XYZ file of C-alpha atoms in Angstrom:
720
model
C -21.200 53.309 -52.191
C -20.003 51.581 -55.385
C -16.915 50.376 -53.472
C -19.032 48.301 -51.136
C -20.426 46.178 -53.958
C -16.955 44.748 -54.655
C -16.409 43.455 -51.125
C -14.966 39.967 -50.975
C -17.298 37.039 -50.374
C -15.462 34.637 -48.087
C -18.036 31.900 -47.879
C -21.439 31.277 -49.364
C -23.139 28.295 -47.855
C -25.551 26.531 -50.190
C -29.141 25.899 -49.273
C -28.630 23.579 -46.363
C -32.076 22.097 -46.663
C -35.029 22.120 -48.975
C -37.644 20.909 -46.511
C -40.578 23.151 -45.779
C -40.559 22.384 -42.028
C -40.719 25.657 -40.115
C -39.078 26.560 -36.817
C -41.263 27.959 -34.091
C -39.578 30.514 -31.874
C -40.000 28.098 -28.951
C -38.114 25.423 -30.885
C -35.427 27.907 -31.894
C -34.795 28.828 -28.246
C -35.431 25.591 -26.335
C -34.120 23.051 -28.834
C -31.064 25.057 -29.856
C -29.217 23.553 -26.877
C -30.773 20.123 -27.371
C -32.067 18.153 -30.362
C -31.330 20.946 -32.861
C -27.734 21.375 -31.665
C -24.875 19.295 -33.096
C -24.437 16.056 -31.157
C -21.205 15.435 -29.255
C -19.536 12.908 -26.977
C -20.562 13.789 -23.418
C -18.115 14.122 -20.528
C -15.005 13.393 -22.584
C -11.813 13.065 -20.560
C -8.499 11.246 -20.737
C -7.619 8.535 -18.235
C -4.333 9.513 -16.528
C -1.323 7.366 -17.410
C -3.011 5.789 -20.426
C -3.781 6.444 -24.076
C -7.487 5.979 -23.386
C -10.335 8.418 -22.982
C -13.925 8.014 -21.850
C -17.294 9.488 -22.663
C -20.844 8.761 -21.540
C -23.643 7.225 -23.630
C -27.029 6.374 -22.073
C -25.572 6.459 -18.546
C -22.793 4.067 -19.508
C -19.119 4.902 -19.619
C -17.482 4.166 -22.978
C -13.714 3.668 -22.849
C -11.799 4.278 -26.084
C -8.204 3.405 -26.954
C -6.946 6.329 -29.020
C -4.495 4.453 -31.234
C -7.004 1.859 -32.458
C -10.378 3.422 -31.551
C -11.385 0.099 -29.987
C -13.981 0.523 -27.244
C -15.457 -1.190 -24.242
C -18.523 -0.124 -22.271
C -18.646 0.099 -18.479
C -22.112 -0.027 -16.893
C -21.167 1.558 -13.569
C -24.471 3.055 -12.442
C -26.142 -0.105 -11.014
C -23.104 -1.001 -8.921
C -22.568 2.593 -7.912
C -26.174 2.914 -6.724
C -25.989 -0.367 -4.818
C -22.880 0.900 -3.020
C -24.503 4.267 -2.272
C -27.624 2.663 -0.818
C -25.497 0.309 1.277
C -23.925 3.389 2.873
C -27.327 4.982 3.428
C -26.962 7.488 0.593
C -29.583 8.243 -2.033
C -29.370 6.405 -5.351
C -28.616 8.488 -8.438
C -30.915 8.744 -11.449
C -27.995 9.326 -13.830
C -24.298 8.583 -13.940
C -22.560 11.577 -12.327
C -19.564 13.303 -13.921
C -16.676 11.138 -12.705
C -13.130 12.550 -12.696
C -10.476 9.879 -13.237
C -7.773 9.619 -10.565
C -5.938 6.800 -12.336
C -6.912 3.970 -14.661
C -9.015 2.246 -11.995
C -10.399 4.989 -9.729
C -12.376 8.197 -10.010
C -14.162 10.699 -7.811
C -17.508 12.450 -8.047
C -19.677 14.877 -6.128
C -23.359 14.634 -5.167
C -25.599 17.309 -3.645
C -23.844 17.046 -0.267
C -21.032 14.467 -0.517
C -17.760 13.647 -2.253
C -17.030 10.001 -3.080
C -14.312 7.956 -4.724
C -15.302 4.865 -6.704
C -13.201 2.097 -8.202
C -13.923 -0.101 -11.174
C -14.073 -3.104 -8.828
C -17.082 -1.518 -7.091
C -15.459 0.013 -4.011
C -17.141 3.238 -2.852
C -15.619 5.544 -0.234
C -17.135 8.730 1.165
C -14.302 11.275 1.282
C -16.042 14.388 2.489
C -19.313 16.254 2.775
C -20.755 19.742 2.949
C -24.048 21.409 3.937
C -26.911 21.568 1.469
C -26.946 25.379 1.688
C -23.225 25.720 0.901
C -22.304 27.823 -2.132
C -19.159 28.425 -4.175
C -17.856 24.862 -3.760
C -14.103 24.470 -4.306
C -12.823 20.883 -4.018
C -9.147 20.026 -3.793
C -8.898 17.127 -6.220
C -6.289 15.138 -4.279
C -7.231 15.585 -0.621
C -10.987 16.143 -1.256
C -10.999 19.023 1.185
C -13.723 21.433 0.192
C -14.067 25.171 0.717
C -17.477 26.830 0.511
C -19.359 29.958 1.514
C -22.471 30.543 3.572
C -23.977 33.844 4.781
C -20.997 35.801 3.377
C -18.597 33.687 5.484
C -16.082 30.998 4.502
C -15.742 27.392 5.710
C -13.644 24.359 4.883
C -14.609 20.759 5.457
C -11.889 18.174 6.034
C -12.994 14.574 6.191
C -16.445 15.558 7.381
C -15.230 18.095 9.985
C -16.365 21.665 9.319
C -13.950 24.456 10.201
C -14.868 28.139 10.153
C -12.278 30.156 8.257
C -13.906 33.587 8.535
C -17.324 34.996 9.341
C -18.650 38.267 7.997
C -18.205 40.905 10.686
C -20.856 43.255 9.305
C -22.977 43.981 6.277
C -20.695 44.559 3.314
C -17.900 42.176 4.365
C -17.725 39.117 2.118
C -15.348 36.154 2.286
C -14.478 33.543 -0.315
C -16.541 34.927 -3.183
C -15.569 36.375 -6.537
C -14.471 40.024 -6.388
C -13.960 43.021 -8.675
C -17.326 42.355 -10.389
C -15.829 39.234 -12.010
C -13.564 41.270 -14.259
C -9.921 40.305 -14.990
C -10.895 36.667 -15.505
C -11.947 36.314 -11.865
C -14.720 33.776 -11.353
C -14.155 32.463 -7.812
C -12.847 33.544 -4.420
C -10.856 30.571 -3.065
C -7.562 29.045 -4.217
C -6.199 25.772 -2.816
C -2.432 25.348 -2.613
C -1.120 22.418 -4.659
C -0.710 20.181 -1.575
C -4.121 21.127 -0.180
C -2.707 22.299 3.138
C -3.379 25.997 2.543
C -6.356 27.912 1.195
C -5.949 31.412 -0.189
C -9.155 33.438 -0.165
C -10.501 36.858 -0.990
C -11.882 39.162 1.675
C -13.946 41.956 0.131
C -15.036 45.027 2.050
C -17.794 46.714 0.066
C -19.406 48.436 3.045
C -18.292 51.794 1.639
C -20.108 51.140 -1.662
C -23.602 52.613 -1.908
C -26.392 49.993 -1.637
C -28.730 49.599 -4.597
C -32.226 48.118 -4.148
C -33.373 45.010 -6.013
C -37.096 44.501 -5.380
C -38.558 41.136 -4.396
C -42.230 41.120 -5.300
C -43.898 38.220 -3.495
C -44.090 39.899 -0.097
C -46.621 42.623 0.731
C -45.313 45.232 0.579
C -42.456 44.336 -1.760
C -39.094 44.045 -0.032
C -35.843 45.559 -1.211
C -32.727 43.387 -1.256
C -29.709 45.656 -1.401
C -26.667 44.928 -3.551
C -23.476 46.954 -3.508
C -22.940 48.539 -6.908
C -19.837 50.711 -7.518
C -20.605 53.352 -10.157
C -17.840 54.675 -12.433
C -15.890 57.402 -10.698
C -17.372 56.566 -7.280
C -15.942 54.732 -4.276
C -14.839 51.198 -5.035
C -14.707 48.186 -2.742
C -11.449 47.068 -1.128
C -10.009 43.579 -1.366
C -7.347 41.688 0.555
C -6.061 38.132 0.135
C -5.928 35.816 3.136
C -4.276 32.427 3.702
C -5.726 29.714 5.939
C -3.654 26.793 7.261
C -5.899 23.735 7.535
C -3.431 22.042 9.896
C -3.021 24.805 12.485
C -6.333 26.607 11.936
C -4.450 29.921 11.690
C -4.994 32.583 9.053
C -3.142 35.683 7.950
C -3.278 38.240 5.153
C -0.844 39.123 2.404
C 0.814 42.507 2.607
C -0.523 43.877 -0.662
C -0.090 47.516 0.370
C -1.817 50.671 -0.791
C -3.897 52.095 -2.369
C -6.773 50.078 -0.999
C -8.837 50.286 -4.189
C -6.303 48.434 -6.362
C -7.320 45.175 -8.036
C -5.854 41.855 -6.859
C -6.183 39.550 -9.840
C -5.031 36.184 -11.201
C -3.957 34.367 -8.043
C -1.412 31.535 -8.490
C 0.470 29.261 -6.077
C 3.962 27.985 -6.755
C 3.929 24.154 -6.923
C 5.828 23.875 -3.612
C 3.214 25.891 -1.645
C 5.845 28.497 -0.725
C 4.762 31.547 -2.712
C 1.684 33.243 -4.119
C 1.784 35.350 -7.272
C -0.735 38.188 -7.684
C -1.260 40.390 -10.719
C -1.945 43.753 -9.079
C -3.719 46.306 -11.276
C -4.074 49.967 -10.365
C -7.467 51.679 -10.231
C -6.673 53.443 -13.521
C -6.114 49.997 -15.118
C -3.089 51.121 -17.100
C -0.414 49.374 -15.017
C 0.005 45.788 -13.758
C 2.642 44.402 -11.411
C 3.168 40.640 -11.061
C 4.123 40.385 -7.399
C 5.495 37.498 -5.372
C 4.446 37.007 -1.728
C 5.680 34.610 0.927
C 2.674 32.358 1.495
C 3.742 31.442 5.053
C 3.924 35.039 6.296
C 2.118 37.185 3.715
C 5.254 39.298 3.257
C 5.923 40.932 -0.081
C 8.995 39.348 -1.699
C 9.481 41.150 -5.020
C 7.911 42.372 -8.226
C 8.725 39.887 -10.954
C 7.882 42.303 -13.773
C 5.417 45.045 -14.637
C 3.535 46.189 -17.734
C 1.848 49.451 -18.601
C -0.158 50.859 -21.480
C -1.534 54.317 -22.199
C -4.943 52.712 -22.965
C -5.451 49.805 -20.543
C -4.004 46.574 -19.208
C -6.230 43.610 -18.505
C -4.572 40.462 -17.149
C -7.075 37.612 -17.290
C -5.011 34.472 -16.701
C -2.913 33.462 -13.669
C 0.640 32.214 -13.980
C 0.724 28.545 -15.063
C 3.691 26.665 -13.597
C 5.554 24.098 -15.653
C 5.161 20.536 -14.284
C 8.141 19.561 -12.133
C 9.390 23.150 -11.881
C 8.834 25.488 -8.942
C 10.580 28.305 -10.779
C 9.145 28.446 -14.316
C 5.744 29.584 -15.446
C 3.825 30.745 -18.507
C 2.313 34.231 -18.548
C -0.212 35.618 -21.029
C 0.045 39.219 -22.207
C -1.095 41.568 -25.006
C 2.121 43.568 -24.679
C 3.041 43.211 -28.366
C -0.489 43.915 -29.630
C -1.818 40.348 -29.509
C -2.341 38.009 -26.567
C 0.659 35.658 -26.457
C 2.409 33.204 -24.137
C 5.738 33.977 -22.455
C 7.916 31.606 -20.423
C 9.386 33.224 -17.285
C 11.449 32.121 -14.332
C 10.727 33.083 -10.736
C 13.364 35.817 -10.870
C 11.179 37.618 -13.388
C 13.476 36.803 -16.313
C 11.816 36.247 -19.676
C 13.170 32.975 -21.017
C 11.365 32.965 -24.361
C 8.015 33.575 -26.047
C 6.021 30.411 -26.779
C 3.669 31.930 -29.352
C 4.075 34.590 -32.012
C 2.114 36.211 -34.805
C -0.485 38.832 -35.677
C -3.216 36.783 -34.032
C -4.062 36.104 -30.382
C -3.842 33.056 -28.158
C -7.466 32.354 -27.264
C -7.016 29.345 -24.935
C -4.169 27.840 -22.948
C -4.687 24.098 -22.422
C -1.698 23.301 -20.201
C 1.412 21.138 -20.447
C 2.533 17.613 -21.127
C 3.284 15.680 -17.920
C 7.046 15.944 -18.522
C 6.834 19.735 -18.817
C 8.401 19.786 -22.278
C 5.354 20.882 -24.313
C 2.690 23.553 -23.922
C -0.657 23.359 -25.716
C -2.757 26.339 -26.756
C -5.342 27.627 -29.210
C -5.069 30.726 -31.390
C -7.296 32.638 -33.727
C -5.942 33.336 -37.191
C -5.315 36.777 -38.669
C -8.901 37.022 -39.896
C -10.236 36.228 -36.428
C -12.636 33.672 -37.916
C -10.757 30.400 -37.350
C -9.231 28.666 -34.311
C -6.221 26.337 -34.382
C -4.483 24.096 -31.828
C -0.729 24.340 -31.304
C 1.932 22.376 -29.434
C 5.022 24.411 -28.454
C 8.365 23.109 -27.208
C 9.296 24.957 -24.019
C 13.039 24.701 -24.598
C 13.122 25.997 -28.171
C 9.801 27.811 -28.437
C 9.154 26.025 -31.753
C 5.421 25.502 -32.284
C 3.496 23.000 -34.422
C -0.084 23.435 -35.607
C -1.847 20.114 -35.063
C -4.498 20.385 -37.798
C -4.861 22.779 -40.717
C -8.541 22.491 -41.670
C -10.198 25.903 -41.656
C -12.723 26.178 -38.856
C -12.755 26.036 -35.066
C -10.545 23.488 -33.295
C -10.829 22.972 -29.538
C -8.541 20.642 -27.601
C -8.752 18.130 -24.777
C -5.138 17.173 -24.058
C -4.154 13.835 -22.513
C -2.351 13.920 -19.168
C 0.908 12.748 -20.731
C 0.514 15.190 -23.592
C 0.940 12.553 -26.285
C -2.655 12.736 -27.609
C -5.169 15.494 -28.267
C -8.886 15.184 -28.829
C -9.697 17.861 -31.410
C -13.335 18.980 -31.315
C -13.829 20.621 -34.697
C -16.572 22.455 -36.533
C -16.893 24.973 -39.300
C -19.748 26.681 -41.080
C -20.750 23.484 -42.923
C -19.528 20.856 -40.440
C -21.698 20.398 -37.328
C -19.007 18.649 -35.279
C -16.123 16.224 -35.829
C -13.985 14.819 -33.042
C -10.508 13.623 -33.966
C -7.832 11.826 -31.944
C -4.470 13.363 -32.889
C -1.102 11.841 -31.897
C 1.027 14.868 -31.036
C 4.239 13.461 -32.521
C 2.507 12.547 -35.784
C -0.487 14.856 -36.350
C -0.956 13.556 -39.889
C -2.128 10.246 -38.369
C -5.252 11.844 -36.870
C -8.284 9.549 -36.634
C -11.934 10.587 -36.718
C -13.612 9.441 -33.509
C -17.057 10.935 -34.047
C -18.987 12.887 -36.689
C -22.278 14.591 -35.864
C -25.104 14.459 -38.352
C -26.746 17.658 -39.507
C -29.065 18.409 -36.544
C -31.391 20.640 -38.583
C -31.955 18.164 -41.379
C -35.629 18.461 -42.260
C -35.901 22.129 -41.249
C -36.099 24.985 -43.752
C -32.949 26.826 -42.750
C -31.635 30.060 -44.138
C -28.603 30.505 -46.352
C -25.565 31.796 -44.484
C -23.192 34.208 -46.210
C -19.881 35.152 -44.608
C -18.587 38.519 -45.796
C -15.615 40.783 -45.289
C -16.409 44.507 -45.275
C -13.958 47.380 -44.772
C -14.263 49.556 -41.722
C -14.114 53.325 -42.285
C -10.735 52.979 -40.530
C -9.563 50.628 -43.291
C -9.435 47.362 -41.347
C -11.424 44.347 -42.609
C -14.509 43.409 -40.604
C -16.162 40.003 -40.429
C -19.880 39.891 -41.182
C -22.625 37.306 -41.614
C -25.964 37.341 -43.425
C -28.697 34.776 -42.884
C -30.872 34.890 -45.995
C -34.422 33.492 -46.280
C -34.533 29.802 -47.321
C -36.298 30.731 -50.565
C -34.116 33.793 -51.165
C -34.583 35.382 -54.577
C -32.067 38.129 -55.442
C -34.679 39.726 -57.703
C -36.826 40.557 -54.680
C -36.320 43.038 -51.851
C -36.263 41.980 -48.229
C -36.295 43.710 -44.850
C -33.108 43.411 -42.770
C -32.691 42.842 -39.031
C -29.236 43.806 -37.765
C -28.197 41.915 -34.626
C -25.516 43.895 -32.805
C -23.198 43.674 -29.825
C -19.860 45.207 -30.921
C -18.476 45.537 -27.399
C -15.375 44.159 -25.657
C -14.883 40.430 -25.064
C -17.455 39.360 -27.646
C -17.206 37.945 -31.144
C -20.417 37.029 -32.948
C -19.083 35.903 -36.330
C -16.773 32.857 -36.431
C -16.106 29.923 -38.702
C -18.082 27.434 -36.685
C -21.376 25.634 -37.328
C -23.750 27.874 -39.324
C -21.223 30.691 -39.056
C -22.166 30.977 -35.351
C -25.665 32.119 -36.298
C -28.367 31.246 -33.776
C -31.561 29.404 -34.591
C -33.796 32.363 -33.746
C -32.087 34.139 -36.652
C -33.161 31.320 -38.959
C -36.687 31.591 -37.556
C -36.677 35.257 -38.585
C -35.206 34.363 -41.989
C -38.010 31.843 -42.561
C -40.431 34.733 -42.288
C -38.798 36.647 -45.109
C -36.162 38.638 -43.244
C -32.406 38.934 -43.763
C -30.545 38.784 -40.422
C -27.175 40.554 -40.506
C -24.320 40.796 -37.986
C -20.910 42.450 -38.162
C -18.078 42.438 -35.603
C -16.917 46.042 -35.686
C -13.910 47.591 -34.014
C -13.998 47.071 -30.263
C -14.985 43.410 -30.473
C -12.704 40.551 -29.495
C -9.918 38.397 -30.948
C -8.522 40.797 -33.532
C -5.688 42.305 -31.503
C -5.292 45.224 -29.128
C -5.305 47.999 -31.761
C -8.650 46.715 -33.071
C -10.094 46.425 -29.562
C -8.916 49.776 -28.196
C -10.617 51.826 -30.927
C -13.369 52.413 -28.355
C -11.033 53.922 -25.730
C -12.557 56.991 -24.022
C -15.339 57.196 -26.634
C -17.662 54.222 -26.353
C -20.019 54.159 -29.313
C -18.080 56.249 -31.820
C -16.006 53.680 -33.742
C -18.708 51.055 -33.263
C -21.377 53.304 -34.795
C -19.057 54.198 -37.689
C -18.636 50.510 -38.491
C -22.294 49.587 -38.028
C -23.450 52.540 -40.155
C -20.950 51.688 -42.905
C -22.270 48.115 -42.905
C -25.860 49.379 -43.026
C -25.001 51.550 -46.020
C -23.518 48.521 -47.744
C -26.751 46.630 -47.104
C -28.864 49.498 -48.427
C -26.805 49.480 -51.624
C -27.786 45.878 -52.358
C -30.616 45.424 -54.851
C -32.243 42.698 -52.725
C -32.507 44.902 -49.593
C -35.549 47.048 -48.855
C -33.710 50.050 -47.419
C -36.943 51.442 -45.942
C -37.298 48.410 -43.686
C -34.198 47.937 -41.572
C -34.312 47.098 -37.869
C -31.726 46.585 -35.133
C -31.624 44.403 -32.027
C -29.025 44.094 -29.256
C -28.657 43.256 -25.577
C -26.428 44.786 -22.873
C -23.618 46.526 -24.795
C -25.719 45.579 -27.800
C -28.654 47.364 -26.133
C -26.470 50.451 -25.836
C -25.622 50.082 -29.515
C -29.223 49.481 -30.633
C -30.384 52.595 -28.766
C -27.449 54.555 -30.203
C -28.265 53.450 -33.761
C -31.891 54.506 -33.279
C -31.036 57.962 -31.905
C -27.490 59.164 -32.621
C -27.313 61.592 -35.556
C -24.638 59.521 -37.329
C -27.271 56.806 -37.918
C -30.210 59.105 -38.648
C -32.836 57.611 -40.924
C -31.228 54.181 -41.307
C -33.294 52.059 -38.917
C -37.069 51.945 -38.901
C -37.320 50.149 -35.552
C -35.176 48.601 -32.850
C -35.127 46.453 -29.724
C -32.727 47.332 -26.894
C -32.437 44.776 -24.088
C -30.749 45.565 -20.756
C -29.178 48.683 -22.308
C -26.453 50.874 -20.874
C -27.795 54.409 -21.318
C -25.254 56.491 -19.407
C -21.799 55.025 -18.668
C -21.635 57.087 -15.457
C -24.247 54.649 -14.132
C -22.236 51.528 -14.987
C -19.715 49.678 -12.818
C -16.222 50.947 -12.066
C -14.030 48.109 -13.291
C -15.442 47.730 -16.792
C -16.282 51.378 -17.447
C -13.097 52.991 -16.177
C -10.972 50.547 -18.192
C -12.515 51.664 -21.471
C -13.697 55.195 -20.639
C -11.479 56.446 -17.783
C -13.420 58.221 -15.023
C -16.176 60.785 -15.643
C -13.901 63.392 -14.092
C -10.997 62.606 -16.435
C -13.095 62.137 -19.583
C -16.170 64.393 -19.350
C -16.369 64.838 -23.142
C -16.356 61.098 -23.799
C -19.062 60.423 -21.220
C -21.199 63.288 -22.522
C -20.969 62.133 -26.129
C -21.907 58.544 -25.261
C -24.765 59.594 -22.939
C -27.910 58.416 -24.737
C -30.165 60.766 -22.771
C -28.736 63.481 -25.017
C -30.204 61.937 -28.194
C -33.786 61.129 -27.179
C -35.074 64.003 -29.291
C -33.729 62.289 -32.431
C -35.903 59.200 -32.011
C -38.344 58.932 -34.927
C -38.765 55.156 -35.287
C -40.283 52.514 -33.040
C -38.075 51.486 -30.113
C -38.855 48.605 -27.758
C -36.781 48.628 -24.574
C -36.676 45.518 -22.338
C -35.186 45.106 -18.879
C -35.104 42.596 -16.019
C -36.222 44.227 -12.778
C -33.504 42.376 -10.802
C -30.672 43.242 -13.187
C -27.531 43.781 -11.084
C -25.230 44.189 -14.101
C -26.936 46.969 -16.075
C -29.185 48.435 -13.407
C -32.909 48.851 -14.074
C -32.299 52.523 -13.350
C -30.869 52.972 -16.876
C -34.059 52.208 -18.775
C -36.422 53.646 -16.133
C -34.702 57.002 -16.349
C -34.758 56.735 -20.132
C -38.529 56.312 -20.069
C -38.854 59.293 -17.757
C -36.846 61.466 -20.144
C -38.870 60.196 -23.122
C -42.048 61.284 -21.322
C -40.552 64.693 -20.610
C -39.610 65.120 -24.261
C -42.904 63.769 -25.598
C -41.274 60.746 -27.230
C -43.164 57.448 -27.336
C -41.327 54.165 -26.840
C -42.486 50.613 -26.181
C -41.312 49.073 -22.922
C -41.423 45.668 -21.237
C -40.118 44.455 -17.876
C -39.305 40.883 -16.855
C -40.040 40.855 -13.118
C -37.236 39.450 -10.948
C -35.106 38.458 -13.912
C -31.438 39.359 -13.792
C -29.392 40.730 -16.688
C -30.330 37.950 -19.104
C -33.839 36.527 -19.305
C -33.193 32.807 -19.002
C -35.132 29.585 -18.499
C -38.599 29.073 -19.943
C -39.204 32.832 -19.915
C -36.593 33.208 -22.641
C -39.145 31.832 -25.095
C -41.543 34.593 -24.011
C -38.779 37.153 -24.550
C -38.012 36.062 -28.103
C -41.669 35.696 -28.989
C -42.101 39.308 -27.892
C -39.126 40.395 -29.998
C -40.468 38.344 -32.925
C -43.903 39.971 -32.627
C -42.389 43.459 -32.440
C -40.456 42.971 -35.662
C -43.437 41.269 -37.309
C -45.527 44.364 -36.632
C -42.903 46.985 -37.415
C -40.549 45.429 -39.952
C -42.041 42.367 -41.633
C -45.738 43.038 -41.989
C -45.408 44.414 -45.541
C -45.193 41.899 -48.368
C -41.747 41.320 -49.871
C -41.171 44.297 -52.122
C -40.027 44.101 -55.722
C -37.743 46.848 -57.043
């Protein structure tokens, strides 16, 4: 344990404030997205063909010239409302998000209509859609709109509604997201560049066992069934259709067998001729990027394929270079980190556009001339984010700003300017206008004041701790505002430690949330560490969990807890843990698995996975294989097996309408606790889904606060 004391201290933020104002939990939850969040410039966007951008202040559009930062203000709402009322439409209470078409015209969407509006006051209704339409997908040049209703798919062209496909039976769904929104999928329709064609998903989940979600306001309560594919069970089957808005005909792509493969990352070529699909096998260890003839659905060729003995996980469609029908950028972790690769339509790799032992975390697109690509990367520590501009011909890349922290980009249409939205642990938010050809001439457009000025905030320490595997791990401590190293404090560990999540970054307050500072105000240290399995540290770091969910994560969390217990200012008899979803799985594991025995006095597990055999196919089989192929891994991670080890206080919380981690997990856990004579605390949020949101989120965190008050904080601060 002596080794841990010498761990490097990356950043120690000073006392941010000395005020005695206290956060209530309601303020910490409700105001964290409002008055206590760093201010920004709302609705920022570049005006095409210009070096100007706009943002909205008090329902007025502010237009800024990047080179000089001179501004003018456009009060569009009165004229816009007058034009709407003249056409018999309802006036708006606020300026809607307007997307610029050119320097004089923009378009916007209301509850049922799509309009264009010009700076000279001309309003034109371009299209409309029913009030009960869902999954809106507007083509931004033709204003055609695709939408779903009653599991069917429609398009509206100039006010004329056309039925694309209607659900033939229960379990057939058109135009919605598929594959449980894995692989970066978030929608089910894909307009061709010209707007003539619409590609769409058809999902047949009729073979997937229904699962009841109870609706409580009827007597008796009614069950609404959802289709939930358990790991190792029958999966749904997906095909990709194409609809021609001119002829009204539709057809399906010949994607072949097996039927339970995953059709991911749909992309059109700019000329409307071909569709590219990243096809992933059920085992999720092989991906083929396949080209199909959009006009017939015929398979043309496989451009390239990738495989991995752990998993493959394409999450981004091909991005075609402006002005080229035959060149595109592809993202892949093939060399251990997510990077960008320039390909031609023959499947030939032309060159990589990014390199290094750090991943690309965002791709922003291209300059209008197709010569430059813009992207964001993490650094080798995983803490910082930087913006890059890469030349497509040479592959040479330039970092646009070097300040340590998190840089996010909004790139102008021409690609000659970038708005850099920046923050770090001590900087709430700065927005800079950066000329791409001369980044050193960056100008500060906006600086946010400290939004928590006047509030007694905690001190934030950023640490690096070694994993038992030898890799450095990023950690954060929020210390009480009046922290005294001569005293001993209880510790609350906030945990997730699962795929696709990173909790510790070099952004405002070290990415700590205000509820953590509320807990710190009450004399508690709040600690978080991103152990192996979490995101943005490379594939080797992420795949440590493969086939054994919980093992590497527990090793890292336990090592961190031992470091904490070795600190003179920590009361090692009063340590608690809290997590949600994968974090709920981890919190329950840390309260019951023998590797963590005796460390945590109490814990809160929200929406927890208890047995991975009861979780969905796509996510679970990627990281755990199937129960048949990996029985030992499933058995070891099955938290029913460790109930007998529970000797602290455990509060489990679940939403009764959770369709991500089914309510069944925690209900069965309670049943087994009863059988084994183990007492746990339990609370249900009726008809809430996986995350308790809205005003009830205050109730949730007040409950969590009270639990830790009673079980962790109620003793006075202890002196050694």
